[in-house]
Short mmCIF file of C-alpha atoms in Angstrom, two decimals:
data_model
loop_
_atom_site.label_atom_id
_atom_site.label_comp_id
_atom_site.label_asym_id
_atom_site.label_seq_id
_atom_site.Cartn_x
_atom_site.Cartn_y
_atom_site.Cartn_z
CA MET A 11 -10.41 -182.48 -119.46
CA SER A 12 -12.37 -179.59 -118.23
CA GLU A 13 -14.53 -180.48 -114.95
CA GLN A 14 -18.30 -180.93 -116.34
CA ILE A 15 -21.40 -180.97 -113.80
CA LEU A 16 -23.51 -184.35 -113.91
CA ASN A 17 -27.19 -184.75 -112.52
CA LEU A 18 -27.21 -188.49 -112.29
CA THR A 19 -29.91 -191.08 -111.44
CA LEU A 20 -29.16 -193.42 -109.14
CA GLN A 21 -31.15 -197.39 -109.04
CA VAL A 22 -29.29 -198.50 -105.48
CA TRP A 23 -29.85 -201.66 -103.76
CA ARG A 24 -31.09 -201.24 -100.35
CA GLN A 25 -31.13 -204.30 -97.82
CA LYS A 26 -31.06 -203.94 -93.91
CA ASP A 27 -29.50 -207.12 -93.63
CA ALA A 28 -28.89 -210.87 -94.42
CA GLN A 29 -32.28 -212.24 -93.57
CA ASP A 30 -33.97 -208.87 -95.45
CA LYS A 31 -35.15 -209.34 -99.00
CA GLY A 32 -34.10 -206.21 -100.22
CA ARG A 33 -35.45 -203.84 -103.21
CA PHE A 34 -33.73 -200.47 -105.22
CA GLU A 35 -34.56 -197.03 -104.73
CA THR A 36 -33.82 -194.62 -106.72
CA TYR A 37 -31.95 -191.38 -105.68
CA GLN A 38 -30.99 -188.18 -107.29
CA ALA A 39 -27.18 -187.14 -107.56
CA ASN A 40 -27.07 -183.81 -108.64
CA ASN A 41 -24.47 -180.90 -109.42
CA ILE A 42 -21.95 -184.01 -109.38
CA SER A 43 -18.35 -182.70 -110.55
CA THR A 44 -16.99 -185.30 -113.49
CA GLU A 45 -13.58 -184.80 -111.04
CA MET A 46 -15.54 -186.73 -108.45
CA SER A 47 -14.51 -190.19 -107.46
CA PHE A 48 -17.47 -192.36 -107.42
CA LEU A 49 -17.35 -193.01 -103.86
CA GLU A 50 -17.17 -189.04 -103.19
CA MET A 51 -20.47 -189.26 -105.53
CA LEU A 52 -21.83 -191.53 -103.02
CA ASP A 53 -20.92 -189.28 -100.24
CA VAL A 54 -22.63 -186.27 -101.46
CA VAL A 55 -25.89 -188.26 -101.85
CA ASN A 56 -25.45 -189.32 -97.91
CA GLU A 57 -25.13 -185.60 -97.02
CA ASP A 58 -28.10 -184.84 -98.92
CA LEU A 59 -29.68 -188.22 -97.40
CA ILE A 60 -28.78 -187.32 -93.91
CA HIS A 61 -29.81 -183.51 -94.36
CA LYS A 62 -33.52 -185.17 -95.64
CA GLY A 63 -33.53 -187.19 -92.13
CA LEU A 64 -33.18 -190.52 -94.24
CA GLU A 65 -30.86 -193.43 -93.51
CA PRO A 66 -27.74 -192.84 -95.50
CA ILE A 67 -26.13 -195.44 -97.86
CA THR A 68 -24.18 -198.07 -96.42
CA MET A 69 -20.69 -198.96 -98.02
CA ASP A 70 -17.62 -200.51 -97.95
CA HIS A 71 -14.27 -198.20 -98.05
CA ASP A 72 -11.08 -197.95 -96.06
CA CYS A 73 -7.82 -196.56 -98.16
CA ARG A 74 -9.62 -194.93 -101.33
CA GLU A 75 -6.48 -195.54 -103.16
CA GLY A 76 -7.06 -198.57 -104.57
CA ILE A 77 -5.05 -200.65 -102.51
CA CYS A 78 -7.17 -202.42 -99.72
CA GLY A 79 -9.79 -204.20 -101.89
CA THR A 80 -12.76 -202.96 -99.42
CA CYS A 81 -14.80 -201.12 -101.83
CA GLY A 82 -16.17 -203.42 -104.05
CA MET A 83 -19.70 -203.05 -105.45
CA VAL A 84 -21.32 -204.00 -109.05
CA ILE A 85 -22.00 -201.14 -110.59
CA ASN A 86 -24.13 -201.33 -114.09
CA GLY A 87 -23.47 -205.27 -114.31
CA ARG A 88 -19.88 -204.65 -113.50
CA PRO A 89 -17.79 -205.09 -110.64
CA HIS A 90 -15.92 -202.11 -110.20
CA GLY A 91 -17.80 -200.15 -112.90
CA PRO A 92 -16.84 -200.28 -116.60
CA ARG A 93 -13.23 -199.06 -116.60
CA GLU A 94 -10.69 -202.00 -116.85
CA ARG A 95 -8.23 -202.22 -114.04
CA THR A 96 -9.59 -199.95 -111.80
CA THR A 97 -11.22 -200.03 -108.32
CA THR A 98 -14.34 -198.11 -107.33
CA CYS A 99 -13.08 -196.08 -105.24
CA GLN A 100 -10.46 -195.20 -108.56
CA LEU A 101 -13.79 -194.60 -110.86
CA HIS A 102 -14.21 -191.21 -111.88
CA MET A 103 -17.62 -189.62 -112.74
CA ARG A 104 -16.12 -188.39 -115.82
CA SER A 105 -16.48 -192.26 -116.72
CA PHE A 106 -20.64 -191.57 -117.00
CA LYS A 107 -22.70 -189.09 -118.64
CA ASP A 108 -25.01 -186.14 -117.70
CA GLY A 109 -28.66 -187.78 -117.79
CA ASP A 110 -27.12 -191.65 -117.14
CA THR A 111 -29.01 -193.84 -115.10
CA ILE A 112 -26.56 -195.98 -112.82
CA THR A 113 -27.83 -199.13 -111.20
CA ILE A 114 -25.50 -200.32 -107.87
CA GLU A 115 -25.75 -203.48 -106.18
CA PRO A 116 -23.55 -205.31 -103.95
CA PHE A 117 -21.56 -208.27 -104.48
CA ARG A 118 -23.50 -211.44 -105.14
CA ALA A 119 -22.59 -214.70 -103.86
CA ARG A 120 -23.85 -216.84 -101.48
CA ALA A 121 -20.27 -216.90 -99.79
CA PHE A 122 -20.59 -213.12 -99.37
CA PRO A 123 -23.78 -212.78 -97.47
CA VAL A 124 -24.86 -208.66 -97.98
CA ILE A 125 -24.31 -207.01 -93.75
CA LYS A 126 -25.87 -203.96 -95.34
CA ASP A 127 -26.94 -202.39 -98.59
CA LEU A 128 -24.01 -202.48 -100.35
CA MET A 129 -21.60 -204.09 -97.91
CA VAL A 130 -20.76 -207.73 -97.73
CA ASP A 131 -19.15 -210.08 -95.65
CA ARG A 132 -16.14 -211.26 -97.11
CA SER A 133 -14.34 -212.98 -94.14
CA ALA A 134 -14.68 -215.96 -95.84
CA PHE A 135 -11.40 -214.99 -97.57
CA GLU A 136 -9.23 -214.30 -94.22
CA ARG A 137 -10.05 -218.05 -93.38
CA ILE A 138 -9.16 -219.49 -96.88
CA ILE A 139 -5.40 -216.74 -95.76
CA ALA A 140 -5.79 -218.50 -92.53
CA ALA A 141 -5.83 -222.28 -93.63
CA GLY A 142 -2.48 -222.05 -95.65
CA GLY A 143 -2.00 -218.51 -97.23
CA TYR A 144 1.32 -218.08 -95.26
CA ILE A 145 4.90 -219.13 -94.31
CA SER A 146 5.94 -221.00 -91.16
CA ALA A 147 9.46 -222.29 -92.41
CA PRO A 148 11.90 -220.21 -90.48
CA THR A 149 13.46 -217.79 -92.87
CA GLY A 150 15.94 -215.73 -90.96
CA SER A 151 16.48 -212.19 -90.90
CA ALA A 152 16.22 -210.25 -94.36
CA GLN A 153 18.81 -210.88 -96.92
CA ASP A 154 20.44 -208.68 -99.27
CA ALA A 155 18.17 -208.71 -102.76
CA ASN A 156 20.12 -210.47 -104.65
CA ALA A 157 21.07 -213.22 -101.99
CA LEU A 158 18.59 -215.75 -103.36
CA PRO A 159 18.80 -216.83 -106.77
CA ILE A 160 15.63 -216.55 -108.09
CA PRO A 161 14.97 -216.46 -111.84
CA LYS A 162 13.30 -213.18 -112.81
CA THR A 163 10.47 -215.00 -114.45
CA CYS A 164 9.47 -216.66 -111.46
CA ALA A 165 10.04 -213.27 -108.98
CA ASP A 166 7.83 -211.49 -112.04
CA LEU A 167 5.02 -213.79 -111.82
CA ALA A 168 5.07 -213.93 -107.70
CA MET A 169 5.01 -209.82 -107.77
CA ASP A 170 1.80 -210.37 -110.15
CA ALA A 171 0.25 -212.51 -108.27
CA ALA A 172 0.90 -210.69 -104.87
CA ALA A 173 -0.89 -207.85 -106.78
CA CYS A 174 -4.08 -209.65 -105.73
CA ILE A 175 -6.24 -206.91 -102.92
CA GLY A 176 -8.75 -209.31 -101.81
CA CYS A 177 -11.45 -207.08 -103.03
CA GLY A 178 -13.45 -210.13 -104.62
CA ALA A 179 -14.28 -208.54 -107.51
CA CYS A 180 -13.51 -212.35 -109.34
CA VAL A 181 -16.25 -213.92 -107.26
CA ALA A 182 -19.00 -211.10 -108.30
CA ALA A 183 -18.47 -211.88 -112.14
CA CYS A 184 -18.04 -215.33 -111.78
CA PRO A 185 -21.56 -216.96 -112.95
CA ASN A 186 -20.48 -220.23 -110.85
CA ALA A 187 -19.02 -217.42 -107.47
CA SER A 188 -16.12 -218.95 -107.59
CA ALA A 189 -12.91 -217.65 -105.65
CA MET A 190 -10.21 -219.73 -107.61
CA LEU A 191 -8.61 -216.82 -109.36
CA PHE A 192 -7.86 -214.95 -105.67
CA LEU A 193 -7.02 -218.30 -104.04
CA SER A 194 -4.47 -218.74 -106.82
CA ALA A 195 -2.93 -215.62 -106.63
CA LYS A 196 -2.47 -216.10 -102.87
CA VAL A 197 -1.07 -219.77 -103.73
CA SER A 198 1.46 -218.42 -106.77
CA GLN A 199 2.51 -215.83 -104.80
CA LEU A 200 4.14 -217.74 -102.01
CA GLY A 201 4.90 -220.68 -104.72
CA LEU A 202 6.83 -219.31 -106.75
CA LEU A 203 9.89 -218.36 -104.45
CA PRO A 204 11.90 -220.89 -103.17
CA GLN A 205 11.01 -219.72 -99.04
CA GLY A 206 7.30 -221.60 -99.84
CA GLN A 207 8.58 -224.41 -101.44
CA PRO A 208 8.77 -226.51 -97.90
CA GLU A 209 5.00 -225.98 -97.87
CA ARG A 210 3.56 -225.52 -101.50
CA LEU A 211 1.74 -228.74 -101.71
CA THR A 212 -0.14 -228.68 -97.90
CA ARG A 213 -0.91 -225.21 -98.66
CA VAL A 214 -2.69 -225.77 -101.75
CA ARG A 215 -4.40 -228.63 -100.57
CA ASP A 216 -5.40 -226.74 -96.85
CA MET A 217 -6.37 -223.94 -98.30
CA ILE A 218 -8.63 -225.52 -101.44
CA ALA A 219 -10.01 -227.43 -98.86
CA GLN A 220 -11.19 -223.95 -96.77
CA LEU A 221 -12.67 -222.84 -100.51
CA ASP A 222 -14.73 -225.97 -100.49
CA ALA A 223 -16.20 -225.38 -96.69
CA GLU A 224 -17.04 -221.60 -97.83
CA HIS A 225 -19.23 -223.05 -100.47
CA PHE A 226 -17.68 -221.21 -103.34
CA GLY A 227 -18.75 -222.49 -106.77
CA THR A 228 -16.12 -224.17 -109.02
CA CYS A 229 -14.36 -223.22 -112.05
CA THR A 230 -15.28 -223.92 -115.28
CA ASN A 231 -12.80 -221.34 -117.05
CA PHE A 232 -15.96 -218.55 -117.54
CA ALA A 233 -13.00 -216.59 -117.68
CA GLU A 234 -14.88 -213.33 -116.41
CA CYS A 235 -13.09 -213.30 -112.88
CA GLU A 236 -9.51 -211.80 -115.54
CA ALA A 237 -11.37 -209.54 -117.24
CA VAL A 238 -13.46 -207.43 -114.02
CA CYS A 239 -10.30 -208.35 -112.03
CA PRO A 240 -8.68 -204.54 -111.04
CA LYS A 241 -5.15 -205.73 -110.59
CA SER A 242 -5.08 -207.51 -113.87
CA VAL A 243 -4.19 -211.45 -112.07
CA LYS A 244 -3.80 -213.72 -114.98
CA LEU A 245 -6.15 -217.42 -115.26
CA GLU A 246 -2.38 -218.65 -115.71
CA HIS A 247 -2.47 -218.68 -111.67
CA ILE A 248 -5.22 -221.25 -111.91
CA ALA A 249 -3.33 -222.96 -114.00
CA ARG A 250 -0.23 -223.69 -111.56
CA MET A 251 -2.31 -224.17 -108.42
CA ASN A 252 -4.54 -226.75 -110.36
CA ARG A 253 -1.23 -228.64 -111.28
CA ASP A 254 0.08 -228.36 -107.55
CA PHE A 255 -3.32 -229.63 -106.22
CA PHE A 256 -3.39 -232.77 -108.15
CA LYS A 257 0.35 -233.42 -107.08
CA SER A 258 -0.37 -232.74 -103.53
CA GLY A 259 -3.03 -236.00 -104.41
CA ILE A 260 -0.39 -238.17 -105.70
CA LEU A 261 1.91 -237.63 -102.88
CA HIS A 262 -0.10 -237.43 -99.82
CA ARG A 263 -2.42 -240.59 -101.10
CA PRO A 264 -3.58 -242.69 -98.40
CA PRO A 265 -1.60 -246.60 -98.49
CA HIS A 266 -3.24 -249.28 -99.76
CA THR A 267 -5.02 -251.79 -98.04
CA SER A 268 -4.75 -255.61 -98.13
CA ALA A 269 -7.95 -257.30 -99.56
CA GLY A 270 -8.97 -258.01 -96.19
CA GLY A 271 -9.01 -254.34 -95.14
CA VAL A 272 -6.20 -254.30 -92.93
#
């Protein structure tokens, strides 16, 4: 496909901090190559704003290779934009047409307060991981790949879950602002492997407790999370996590007391 030049109108959310009310502002993005990524297009717009002595648009980005998960923004009402299995940094401008109007917003969730413009604070995810998203059992030095008899089905599911980059698109897409897809991926990638078994039930209990403390919404199976996940993490991980959570409640139930309350 040959390179084309686009002239676009951008409706961009501007907000100086979490306390600011915020508003949309209109910008023109002219002479944009269809070979540019979405972030490169915003770079061009920011260079023009700086040249005019105006405040550039604040946005999150790091690797620009679809790995780090920091580039999340809502583009025309969809986290990461119109293409499936694509992060914002991997979205190319050939997905749009000359003359298009593009609306760009930050992720909207109580647990993701706006830092500035399109950048939100996703440190709640880090606190959830710190609550139990690790293996503390000593496993010794690295072993040969075939030393542990792990069924291929389990290994494949664990790798699929580990693909989650923690971008938060699932939260932004969910009408409840639930983070269950993110959490279940982090639980599954450890709980499906032998090394993760000793802490499997305490892990899910502790991480869900932290999830609730961060004020994410509950999961009611809208499935919007799976639809927008750039790494195609599946809803089945949520079902697996729920089963482990119920087991943890049974195994860690407080002992019965006598009628006298002793």
